Amino acid sequence: MIELEGVPELVDPVMVAAFEGWNDAGDAASTAVAHLDREWKGEVFAALDAEDYYDFQVNRPTVWLDGGVRKITWPTTRLSVVRVGGDKPRDLVLVRGIEPSMRWRSFCNELLGFAHELGVELVVILGALLGDTPHTRPVPVSGVTSDADLARTMDLEETKYEGPTGIVGILQEACTHAGVPAVSLWAAVPHYVSQPPNPKATLALLNRLEDLIDMRIPLGELPEDARAWQLGVDQLAAEDSEVAEYVQTLEEARDTAELPEASGEAIAREFERYLRRRDGGGPGSPPGGHATESGDPASYLRDGPGGRVRPPKPQRPEGTDATDGAVDDGTSDTADPSDSSDGDASGAAGATGSSGTTGTSGPSEASDSSDAGSSGSEPSESSGSSDSGSSDSSED
C-alpha cells in the first residue's frame, strides 16, 4: 500500500524518470534527472524495496563510513519531489534509479501507483543511445510516444518499433495501458566517444524537456561543461588521423541530412526559444545558457576553458568503414520522421557494440530501421556490469 502523508499537494505534476544501465548511454539521462534534483533541491519521499527488483550480484551494494560507522547503500530507485514556483508553477516528481533485474511489471505498477496518488498528469522518461552522430554537431533528441493523440498534440513521433526493449519501453507501455500520458526523450551519443559523462547530451535532453513541459530549467554549469567536453574530444580527434577522418565523414552526412531543416519554421522555433529564455529570468540559469540542439554550435562548443579533464581517447569501431554515412537526421529536436522513432533505444551500438559505456550498449529503440545513429546491429550484451554499486546495470 502506498502512503504519501508527507508529500504536499502538487501543482500540475509531471513525473520525470531515468534509469542507469542499458538505456543510459554516457549516463546522459540519469545525469539529467540528477541535475534537476540538485538544482531544485528535491526531497526524497519514497524508495522501492531493493530486494524486490535487483540482483545484488549484478548491481552491488556499496559500503561507506559515516563518522566511523559503516553503512550500506543498496541499489534501488528513489522518488523525490521538487516544488517549482514562478509565473507558471508546476511541480516535478523525479524518479531516478537503476534498470531493475527482475519483476519489471511489478516495478512499473509500483511507479504508476505513486503517479496515480500524486495526480501526475504526464510521465516523461529520458534515455540515451549510442549512434553514428558526430560530436561536433548538435545532439539529436527524439521525442516519441505510444499515444496517437499525444503524438499529434505535442508534435511527437508515434512509436512503431518492434524488437528487444529496456525498462524505458516497458514503463512507457505500462503508462499507455493505464491511461497515463507518457513520452520518451532519447539523446544520441557518439559511439566513438561513449564513455560517461557526456554533458552535451545531458544538456540536449534538458533543453528538449524544457520545451516539452513549458518550464524553464536552470542549467547551472552544464553549458560550460559541454564546452569543455567538446574541446577535449576535438583535441583527441585531432591527434588521430583515422578518427578525424571518420568524424569528418559523419559531419558531411549529417550536414547533408540537415539541409531541409534550414527552413523558416525551424528558424522561428529557435528564435522563440531564445526569446523565452532571455525574457524568462529565473535563478540558476544565466543569460545565454540555453544551448539548443539546432542553434549555432560554435557559440558554445568551440571555446571551452582549459584545464578540464579530457575524456578517454575515442576509438574507431572495428569493422566500421570510414565511408559509412548513415547518421542521425538533421532535425533539431526529433529524429527524422522516416525513422519511425520509438521510446526505447534502438540498436545504436552499431559496430562498436559495448565500447566504453558503463552498462549501456544494448539495443536502442529510437527507430524501426535506421534510427538516430543506428547502424542496424543485433542487440549486444550490456558491458557495464561492475562491482561498483549504483553504477552497475543489468539487462533483462
Coordinates of C-alpha atoms in Angstrom, one line a residue:
M1 CA 0.0 0.0 0.0
I2 CA 1.3 3.4 -1.0
E3 CA 1.1 6.1 1.7
L4 CA 2.1 9.7 0.9
E5 CA 1.3 11.6 4.0
G6 CA 4.5 13.6 4.0
V7 CA 4.1 14.8 0.4
P8 CA 2.2 18.1 -0.1
E9 CA -0.5 18.5 -2.8
L10 CA 1.3 19.1 -6.1
V11 CA 0.5 21.6 -8.8
D12 CA 0.1 20.1 -12.3
P13 CA 2.8 17.5 -11.5
V14 CA 4.9 15.9 -14.2
M15 CA 6.9 12.7 -13.5
V16 CA 10.4 12.7 -15.0
A17 CA 12.2 9.3 -14.9
A18 CA 15.6 8.0 -15.9
F19 CA 17.4 4.7 -15.2
E20 CA 21.1 3.8 -15.3
G21 CA 22.2 0.9 -17.4
W22 CA 21.0 -0.3 -20.8
N23 CA 19.1 2.8 -21.7
D24 CA 21.6 5.4 -20.5
A25 CA 24.5 5.9 -22.9
G26 CA 27.1 8.2 -21.5
D27 CA 25.0 8.4 -18.3
A28 CA 23.3 11.3 -20.1
A29 CA 19.7 10.5 -19.0
S30 CA 20.4 9.7 -15.3
T31 CA 22.6 12.8 -15.0
A32 CA 19.8 14.9 -16.4
V33 CA 17.4 13.8 -13.6
A34 CA 20.2 14.2 -11.0
H35 CA 20.7 17.7 -12.3
L36 CA 17.1 18.6 -11.8
D37 CA 17.1 17.1 -8.3
R38 CA 20.2 19.1 -7.4
E39 CA 19.2 22.4 -8.9
W40 CA 15.7 22.4 -7.4
K41 CA 16.8 20.7 -4.1
G42 CA 14.5 17.7 -4.4
E43 CA 13.2 15.9 -1.3
V44 CA 13.2 12.1 -1.4
F45 CA 9.9 10.8 -0.2
A46 CA 10.0 7.1 -1.3
A47 CA 12.4 4.3 -2.3
L48 CA 11.4 1.0 -3.8
D49 CA 12.5 -2.2 -2.0
A50 CA 15.8 -3.2 -3.5
E51 CA 15.3 -6.9 -2.8
D52 CA 12.2 -7.0 -4.9
Y53 CA 13.8 -5.8 -8.1
Y54 CA 17.6 -6.1 -8.1
D55 CA 20.2 -8.9 -8.4
F56 CA 22.9 -7.8 -6.0
Q57 CA 25.5 -9.9 -7.8
V58 CA 24.9 -7.7 -10.8
N59 CA 24.2 -4.4 -9.0
R60 CA 26.4 -4.5 -5.9
P61 CA 25.6 -2.6 -2.8
T62 CA 28.3 -0.2 -1.5
V63 CA 29.8 0.2 1.9
W64 CA 30.8 3.5 3.3
L65 CA 31.9 5.2 6.6
D66 CA 29.7 7.8 8.3
G67 CA 31.6 9.2 11.3
G68 CA 33.3 5.9 11.8
V69 CA 30.1 3.9 11.4
R70 CA 29.9 1.5 8.5
K71 CA 26.8 1.9 6.4
I72 CA 25.4 0.2 3.3
T73 CA 23.8 1.8 0.3
W74 CA 21.6 -0.5 -1.6
P75 CA 20.9 -0.2 -5.4
T76 CA 17.4 1.0 -5.8
T77 CA 15.0 3.5 -7.4
R78 CA 14.1 6.6 -5.4
L79 CA 11.4 9.2 -5.9
S80 CA 11.7 12.9 -5.0
V81 CA 9.6 15.9 -5.4
V82 CA 10.6 19.4 -6.4
R83 CA 8.4 22.5 -6.0
V84 CA 8.9 24.9 -8.8
G85 CA 7.4 28.4 -8.4
G86 CA 7.3 31.3 -10.7
D87 CA 4.5 32.7 -13.0
K88 CA 3.5 29.2 -14.0
P89 CA 4.2 27.0 -11.0
R90 CA 4.5 23.3 -11.8
D91 CA 5.9 20.6 -9.6
L92 CA 8.0 17.6 -10.7
V93 CA 8.2 14.1 -9.4
L94 CA 11.7 12.8 -10.1
V95 CA 12.3 9.1 -10.5
R96 CA 16.0 8.1 -10.6
G97 CA 17.3 4.5 -10.3
I98 CA 18.8 1.5 -12.0
E99 CA 17.2 -0.6 -14.5
P100 CA 15.7 -3.5 -12.5
S101 CA 17.0 -7.0 -12.8
M102 CA 13.6 -8.7 -12.3
R103 CA 9.8 -8.2 -11.9
W104 CA 9.5 -5.4 -14.4
R105 CA 5.7 -5.4 -14.4
S106 CA 5.5 -5.1 -10.7
F107 CA 8.2 -2.4 -10.8
C108 CA 6.2 -0.3 -13.3
N109 CA 2.9 -0.9 -11.4
E110 CA 4.5 0.4 -8.3
L111 CA 5.7 3.6 -10.0
L112 CA 2.3 4.0 -11.6
G113 CA 0.7 3.7 -8.1
F114 CA 2.8 6.7 -7.0
A115 CA 1.9 8.6 -10.1
H116 CA -1.8 8.0 -9.5
E117 CA -1.7 9.0 -5.8
L118 CA 0.2 12.2 -6.7
G119 CA -2.1 13.2 -9.5
V120 CA 0.7 13.1 -12.2
E121 CA -0.6 14.4 -15.5
L122 CA 2.3 13.4 -17.7
V123 CA 5.2 10.9 -17.5
V124 CA 8.4 11.8 -19.3
I125 CA 11.1 9.1 -19.5
L126 CA 14.6 10.1 -20.5
G127 CA 17.0 7.8 -22.3
A128 CA 20.2 7.9 -24.3
L129 CA 21.5 5.6 -27.1
L130 CA 24.8 5.1 -29.0
G131 CA 24.6 6.4 -32.5
D132 CA 26.6 7.4 -35.6
T133 CA 26.4 11.1 -34.8
P134 CA 29.4 13.4 -34.8
H135 CA 30.4 15.0 -31.5
T136 CA 30.9 18.4 -33.3
R137 CA 27.2 18.7 -34.2
P138 CA 24.1 19.4 -32.0
V139 CA 22.9 16.3 -30.2
P140 CA 19.8 14.8 -31.9
V141 CA 16.9 14.3 -29.5
S142 CA 13.9 12.2 -30.4
G143 CA 10.6 12.6 -28.8
V144 CA 8.3 9.6 -29.1
T145 CA 5.0 8.2 -27.6
S146 CA 2.7 5.3 -27.9
D147 CA -0.4 7.6 -27.8
A148 CA -1.5 8.7 -31.2
D149 CA -3.4 11.7 -29.8
L150 CA -0.5 12.8 -27.7
A151 CA 1.8 12.5 -30.8
R152 CA -0.4 14.9 -32.7
T153 CA -0.9 17.4 -29.9
M154 CA 2.7 17.5 -28.8
D155 CA 4.4 17.1 -32.2
L156 CA 6.0 13.8 -31.3
E157 CA 6.6 10.6 -33.2
E158 CA 4.3 7.7 -32.7
T159 CA 6.3 4.6 -32.0
K160 CA 6.2 1.7 -34.4
Y161 CA 9.2 -0.2 -33.1
E162 CA 9.3 -3.9 -32.8
G163 CA 12.1 -5.7 -31.1
P164 CA 14.0 -6.0 -27.7
T165 CA 13.3 -3.3 -25.2
G166 CA 14.5 -1.9 -21.9
I167 CA 12.8 -0.6 -18.9
V168 CA 12.1 2.7 -20.6
G169 CA 10.0 1.0 -23.3
I170 CA 8.2 -1.2 -20.7
L171 CA 7.3 1.8 -18.5
Q172 CA 6.1 3.8 -21.4
E173 CA 3.8 1.0 -22.5
A174 CA 2.6 0.4 -18.9
C175 CA 1.7 4.1 -18.7
T176 CA -0.2 3.9 -22.0
H177 CA -2.2 0.9 -20.9
A178 CA -3.0 2.6 -17.6
G179 CA -4.3 5.7 -19.4
V180 CA -1.4 7.9 -18.2
P181 CA 0.1 10.2 -21.0
A182 CA 3.8 9.2 -21.4
V183 CA 6.6 10.5 -23.6
S184 CA 10.1 9.2 -24.1
L185 CA 13.0 11.6 -25.0
W186 CA 16.1 10.0 -26.5
A187 CA 19.5 11.6 -27.0
A188 CA 22.0 10.1 -29.5
V189 CA 25.5 9.8 -28.0
P190 CA 28.5 9.4 -30.4
H191 CA 29.5 5.8 -30.2
Y192 CA 33.2 6.5 -30.7
V193 CA 33.3 8.6 -27.5
S194 CA 30.7 6.8 -25.4
Q195 CA 32.4 7.0 -22.0
P196 CA 30.5 8.9 -19.4
P197 CA 29.9 11.6 -18.6
N198 CA 28.5 13.3 -21.6
P199 CA 27.3 16.8 -20.5
K200 CA 26.5 17.8 -24.1
A201 CA 23.9 15.0 -24.4
T202 CA 22.6 15.8 -20.9
L203 CA 22.2 19.4 -21.9
A204 CA 20.3 18.5 -25.0
L205 CA 17.9 16.3 -23.0
L206 CA 17.1 19.1 -20.6
N207 CA 16.6 21.6 -23.4
R208 CA 14.1 19.3 -25.0
L209 CA 12.4 18.6 -21.7
E210 CA 12.2 22.3 -21.1
D211 CA 10.3 22.7 -24.4
L212 CA 8.0 19.8 -23.7
I213 CA 6.8 20.8 -20.3
D214 CA 7.0 24.6 -20.9
M215 CA 9.1 25.1 -17.8
R216 CA 12.4 26.9 -17.6
I217 CA 15.2 24.7 -16.3
P218 CA 18.2 26.2 -14.5
L219 CA 21.3 24.8 -16.4
G220 CA 24.0 25.7 -13.8
E221 CA 27.4 24.7 -15.1
L222 CA 26.2 22.4 -17.8
P223 CA 26.8 24.7 -20.8
E224 CA 30.4 25.3 -19.6
D225 CA 30.9 21.5 -19.1
A226 CA 29.5 20.9 -22.6
R227 CA 32.1 23.3 -24.0
A228 CA 34.9 21.6 -22.1
W229 CA 33.8 18.2 -23.2
Q230 CA 33.6 19.4 -26.9
L231 CA 37.0 20.9 -26.7
G232 CA 38.6 17.8 -25.2
V233 CA 37.1 15.5 -27.8
D234 CA 38.2 17.9 -30.6
Q235 CA 41.7 17.7 -29.3
L236 CA 41.7 14.0 -29.1
A237 CA 40.2 13.5 -32.5
A238 CA 42.9 15.9 -34.0
E239 CA 45.6 13.6 -32.6
D240 CA 44.3 10.5 -34.5
S241 CA 44.0 10.9 -38.3
E242 CA 41.7 7.9 -38.7
V243 CA 39.3 9.2 -36.0
A244 CA 39.4 12.7 -37.6
E245 CA 38.6 11.3 -41.0
Y246 CA 35.7 9.2 -39.6
V247 CA 34.3 12.3 -37.8
Q248 CA 34.5 14.3 -41.0
T249 CA 32.6 11.6 -42.8
L250 CA 29.8 11.7 -40.1
E251 CA 29.8 15.5 -40.3
E252 CA 29.3 15.5 -44.1
A253 CA 26.5 13.0 -43.9
R254 CA 24.8 14.9 -41.0
D255 CA 25.1 18.2 -42.7
T256 CA 23.5 16.8 -45.9
A257 CA 20.6 15.4 -43.9
E258 CA 20.1 18.7 -42.1
L259 CA 19.6 20.8 -45.3
P260 CA 15.8 20.5 -45.2
E261 CA 15.9 21.8 -41.6
A262 CA 17.1 25.3 -42.7
S263 CA 13.5 26.4 -43.1
G264 CA 11.6 29.4 -41.9
E265 CA 9.7 27.2 -39.4
A266 CA 12.9 25.9 -37.8
I267 CA 14.4 29.4 -37.6
A268 CA 11.2 30.7 -36.0
R269 CA 11.3 27.9 -33.4
E270 CA 14.8 28.6 -32.4
F271 CA 14.1 32.3 -32.2
E272 CA 11.1 31.6 -29.9
R273 CA 13.4 29.5 -27.7
Y274 CA 15.9 32.3 -27.5
L275 CA 13.3 34.9 -26.5
R276 CA 11.7 32.6 -24.0
R277 CA 15.0 32.1 -22.2
R278 CA 16.1 35.7 -22.5
D279 CA 12.9 37.1 -21.1
G280 CA 12.0 34.3 -18.7
G281 CA 14.5 35.2 -15.9
G282 CA 14.9 32.8 -13.0
P283 CA 17.7 31.6 -10.8
G284 CA 20.5 29.3 -11.7
S285 CA 20.3 29.9 -15.4
P286 CA 22.5 32.8 -16.7
P287 CA 21.6 34.6 -20.0
G288 CA 22.6 32.6 -23.0
G289 CA 22.8 29.3 -21.1
H290 CA 20.3 27.6 -23.2
A291 CA 22.3 25.7 -25.8
T292 CA 19.6 24.5 -28.2
E293 CA 20.1 21.4 -30.3
S294 CA 19.9 23.3 -33.6
G295 CA 21.4 26.6 -32.5
D296 CA 24.8 27.8 -33.5
P297 CA 27.2 25.1 -32.2
A298 CA 30.2 27.3 -32.4
S299 CA 28.8 29.6 -29.8
Y300 CA 29.1 27.1 -27.0
L301 CA 31.1 24.1 -28.3
R302 CA 34.4 25.6 -29.5
D303 CA 35.7 27.9 -26.8
G304 CA 35.7 25.6 -23.8
P305 CA 38.0 26.6 -20.9
G306 CA 41.3 24.8 -20.5
G307 CA 42.4 22.7 -17.6
R308 CA 39.5 20.3 -17.8
V309 CA 40.0 16.5 -17.6
R310 CA 39.6 15.2 -21.1
P311 CA 37.6 12.1 -21.9
P312 CA 39.3 8.9 -22.9
K313 CA 40.7 8.7 -26.3
P314 CA 37.9 7.9 -28.8
Q315 CA 38.3 4.6 -30.5
R316 CA 37.3 3.9 -34.0
P317 CA 34.8 1.0 -34.1
E318 CA 36.2 -2.3 -35.5
G319 CA 34.8 -3.3 -38.8
T320 CA 33.3 0.2 -39.5
D321 CA 34.3 1.6 -42.8
A322 CA 35.2 5.3 -42.8
T323 CA 32.8 5.9 -45.6
D324 CA 29.7 4.7 -43.7
G325 CA 27.5 7.7 -43.7
A326 CA 24.3 6.5 -42.1
V327 CA 23.8 9.1 -39.4
D328 CA 21.2 10.9 -37.4
D329 CA 18.6 13.0 -39.0
G330 CA 19.2 16.7 -39.2
T331 CA 16.3 17.9 -37.1
S332 CA 17.0 19.9 -34.0
D333 CA 14.6 18.3 -31.6
T334 CA 13.4 15.0 -33.0
A335 CA 14.6 12.3 -35.3
D336 CA 13.7 12.2 -39.0
P337 CA 10.0 11.1 -39.2
S338 CA 11.1 8.4 -41.6
D339 CA 12.9 6.8 -38.8
S340 CA 9.7 5.7 -37.1
S341 CA 11.1 6.7 -33.7
D342 CA 10.2 4.7 -30.6
G343 CA 10.5 5.2 -26.9
D344 CA 13.3 2.7 -26.4
A345 CA 16.8 2.8 -27.6
S346 CA 17.4 1.2 -31.0
G347 CA 20.4 -0.9 -31.9
A348 CA 22.6 2.1 -31.8
A349 CA 25.6 0.4 -30.5
G350 CA 26.4 -0.4 -34.2
A351 CA 29.7 -1.9 -34.9
T352 CA 31.1 -0.7 -31.6
G353 CA 28.7 -2.8 -29.6
S354 CA 29.5 -2.1 -26.0
S355 CA 32.6 0.0 -26.4
G356 CA 33.4 2.0 -23.4
T357 CA 30.0 2.5 -21.9
T358 CA 29.1 1.9 -18.3
G359 CA 26.3 -0.6 -18.6
T360 CA 24.9 0.9 -21.7
S361 CA 25.3 -0.8 -25.0
G362 CA 22.2 -2.7 -25.6
P363 CA 19.7 -2.2 -28.4
S364 CA 18.2 1.2 -28.6
E365 CA 14.7 1.6 -30.0
A366 CA 14.6 5.1 -31.2
S367 CA 13.5 3.8 -34.6
D368 CA 12.4 0.9 -36.7
S369 CA 15.3 0.5 -39.1
S370 CA 17.7 3.4 -39.3
D371 CA 17.3 5.4 -36.2
A372 CA 19.2 8.4 -35.0
G373 CA 22.6 6.9 -35.4
S374 CA 21.7 3.2 -35.6
S375 CA 23.9 1.0 -37.6
G376 CA 21.5 -1.9 -37.6
S377 CA 23.4 -4.3 -35.5
E378 CA 21.9 -7.0 -33.4
P379 CA 21.4 -6.3 -29.7
S380 CA 24.6 -6.5 -27.7
E381 CA 25.1 -7.6 -24.1
S382 CA 25.5 -4.9 -21.5
S383 CA 29.1 -4.2 -20.9
G384 CA 29.0 -2.2 -17.8
S385 CA 28.3 -4.7 -15.1
S386 CA 30.8 -4.0 -12.4
D387 CA 31.0 -4.2 -8.6
S388 CA 30.8 -0.5 -8.1
G389 CA 27.3 -0.4 -6.7
S390 CA 25.0 2.1 -8.1
S391 CA 26.9 2.5 -11.3
D392 CA 26.2 -1.1 -12.2
S393 CA 23.5 -2.0 -14.6
S394 CA 21.6 -5.0 -15.8
E395 CA 19.9 -6.2 -18.9
D396 CA 16.7 -8.1 -18.7

